[in-house]
Amino acid sequence: MSNMRNISTRLSILVNLSILWPCILSLNFMNIRTQEMNKGNHIRVKRGWVWEPLYVTEEQEVKKPMYVGQLKTDSDGHDDSIKYVLFGDGAGSIFVMNEYSGKISVLKKLDREEKPFYTLRAQARNRYTGVPVETESEFVIKVLDINDNEPKFINEPYIAEVLEMSPEGTYVTQVIATDKDDPTNGNNARVVYSILQGQPQFSIEIKSGIIRVGSQMDRETKDQYQVIVQAKDMIGEPGALSTTTTVIINVLDVNDNAPKFPQKTYEMSIIESGIAGDIVGTLLAYDIDIGKNAEITYSIEERGDYNMFNISTDSLTQEGIITLNKLVDFESRNRRYNIQVRAENTNKPELFDTATIRIYVVDVDEPPVFLERQYFMEIPENATVGSYVGSVTAKDPDNTNAIIRYDILHSKFSGLFEIEPNNGSVFTIKSLDREVDYWHNITVTATEAKFPALVSHVAVFIRVMDVNDNAPQLQSLPDIYVCEKARIGQTVYTVTAADKDEPKPSQPFSFTQPPEESINANFTIADNGDNTATILTAQEGYSFQDNPLFYLTVIISDNGTPALSSTSTITIKVCDCGIDNNTQSCGKGGYFFTFMNSGVVIAIAVFILLILVLALLVHVRFRKNPNMISEKGEDLKENIVKYDDEGGGEEDTEAFDITGLRHHTVMRERKPKRTIRTDIQSMYRLSLGLGPDVAIFKEFLSEKLEEANTDATVLPLDYLHCYAFEGTGSLSGSLSSLSFTEANVSEIDSYY
């Protein structure tokens, strides 16, 4: 124990010497330089300052002024005539100087990390005169460091990653700690690193703080480590200070594990009524890797019944979904299927595992099954009601062999047929007609007698076979013409026949004439053998005037069993086909013009000529008096008055004030009535058969209009005004009972 204390004391002395060594060298150098100068120049050296090395150890408790050192001049005679004065950094507050002795004391605890040294100035004066005895001198009081600061980690927190199975020595991360102590003062700031927790998986370099892999790790065993690192100053010597930090190291996954099935054999089941695509079951293989390294792809190996099922991979759950690929049947011999499933790593197929799956077929009560997918039946259209059409058959696929009942679903054709519920025989219940519907589609159901919910359906197509029950008929014919100048054997028209029965190309229709018409016939008919016949002329020329129309009887027969025939009459019109002897012009002119002869044409021409002569006379008359029509037109335009309001007669005058209907904008002064002239000379106009003279008639209307506009007792505007005027010049005199004299006018006015 005493040896340890001696060693500690010696180390402290060495530390202090190392700190003061620069000052000692400086003083020695100054003394040597002064001596050399004195030797060289033989000049008397002036007296100066004398002081000790000045330093204060940090963190010392100071209860009273603590002595640091002394400054004095060699001219001090110890008679108190010299006054020492201290200036500079911390003078008076931190450091004080005895003005008589020059001793310096510190007043409080210092912290090197806060301030490592203080620069001060000292002055020596004559106490009585105040004159400086020595020049002002600058000196330094150094704060000696002690190990009072522990290391501190920077850049926390520390999180690192490393791949699993990484080899030893792989770099992981680096930690760094700093110490505020003086790095030049011994080992106070020299830090070393060590791992307190995390070995042997990790190691650390003692000086740099670099963490490396200490041994290989398996992520599937442990995927995260918390490594505790210690930083210690003074190179770990006694009295050193330390601190710790936690480094979180995540182990990254490497694709080094194959998928594994929890068990090697699985059992599943599927009902026999399942259809292709139904899910049989699911299975899951586990890969202890993570992320993409754990992706699995499933497949069925080509062993056993591999083609009966499919398997797919659910990318979300990583499950293998087994589905039915082909239909299964419990009643067959195969009631169990074996397949082998392979689960391989998607990104590394060489990593895989296999499992065997046994799939059992489960029996279910199935509906009846028809022996055929669809049925085709035939029946002739002339079959009697109740005739047998055909049969359908269904069987129970289960082992129970249940009783089956048949029925027909309701449709528009279901009313024509019925089915025997016990044996599936189909019969007709109404008459059939191929020309109305030649195909009938019905749906037959088969139901288990004990379980009506088990129903099957099948389509039955019934074809109605044709029977020759329709005679051929001529198709619609246009107007047929024959030219008057036609020659014997000339083609008039080609007719076509059609039959509603099913066409039989090998059995064409036949066209004939009645025997009584074949003798001395005007036309003959030639059968073309292709369901058409050609009408030919049988005489030389035809006369419209003698016989404008001819009738041709045609007998059309089919070759069915039994054969049917029909008789049709064709009308042939005689036409003057013109120079080119073409019947096309006959259809354009119409049948009416066939009766027109040359006399009629001449009469029409004379009539048209008379109309033209009359039009010419009117034209000449208008040219002689061109203003006649225009004047009449103007007069008519001026005297047309439109009334939109309908009056109510005499009673209407009490309904509203009629004065508002008067035309006030044309009121003029009342003028005396003029005597109407009756001696108008118009003999010339009478000779032409025209009406009264326009000028006189216009004057008459003007006077009447003026009287109506100025008369306060005029009739309402909606009252009908009658103006009568008879032209003069008639030799027989007037036949009218009206005379427009003043007396008559007065009577009319007073009457109204």
PDB file of C-alpha atoms in Angstrom, residues 480 490-495 523-526 533-537 552 554 570 572:
ATOM      1  CA  ILE A 480     -99.069  -8.090-118.512  1.00  0.00           C
ATOM      2  CA  GLN A 490     -93.253 -14.568-128.976  1.00  0.00           C
ATOM      3  CA  THR A 491     -92.596 -14.461-125.185  1.00  0.00           C
ATOM      4  CA  VAL A 492     -95.154 -12.399-123.282  1.00  0.00           C
ATOM      5  CA  TYR A 493     -94.170 -12.969-119.631  1.00  0.00           C
ATOM      6  CA  THR A 494     -92.572 -15.562-117.318  1.00  0.00           C
ATOM      7  CA  VAL A 495     -94.581 -16.498-114.234  1.00  0.00           C
ATOM      8  CA  PHE A 523    -101.771 -17.989-125.771  1.00  0.00           C
ATOM      9  CA  THR A 524     -99.850 -21.057-124.709  1.00  0.00           C
ATOM     10  CA  ILE A 525     -97.775 -21.739-121.621  1.00  0.00           C
ATOM     11  CA  ALA A 526     -94.415 -23.528-121.633  1.00  0.00           C
ATOM     12  CA  ALA A 533     -93.407 -21.063-116.939  1.00  0.00           C
ATOM     13  CA  THR A 534     -93.303 -18.817-120.025  1.00  0.00           C
ATOM     14  CA  ILE A 535     -96.437 -17.377-121.655  1.00  0.00           C
ATOM     15  CA  LEU A 536     -96.159 -17.444-125.475  1.00  0.00           C
ATOM     16  CA  THR A 537     -98.343 -15.923-128.186  1.00  0.00           C
ATOM     17  CA  LEU A 552    -105.279 -17.290-119.608  1.00  0.00           C
ATOM     18  CA  VAL A 554    -102.999 -21.911-115.684  1.00  0.00           C
ATOM     19  CA  ILE A 570    -103.869 -14.429-115.826  1.00  0.00           C
ATOM     20  CA  ILE A 572    -103.291 -10.133-120.607  1.00  0.00           C
TER      21      ILE A 572
END
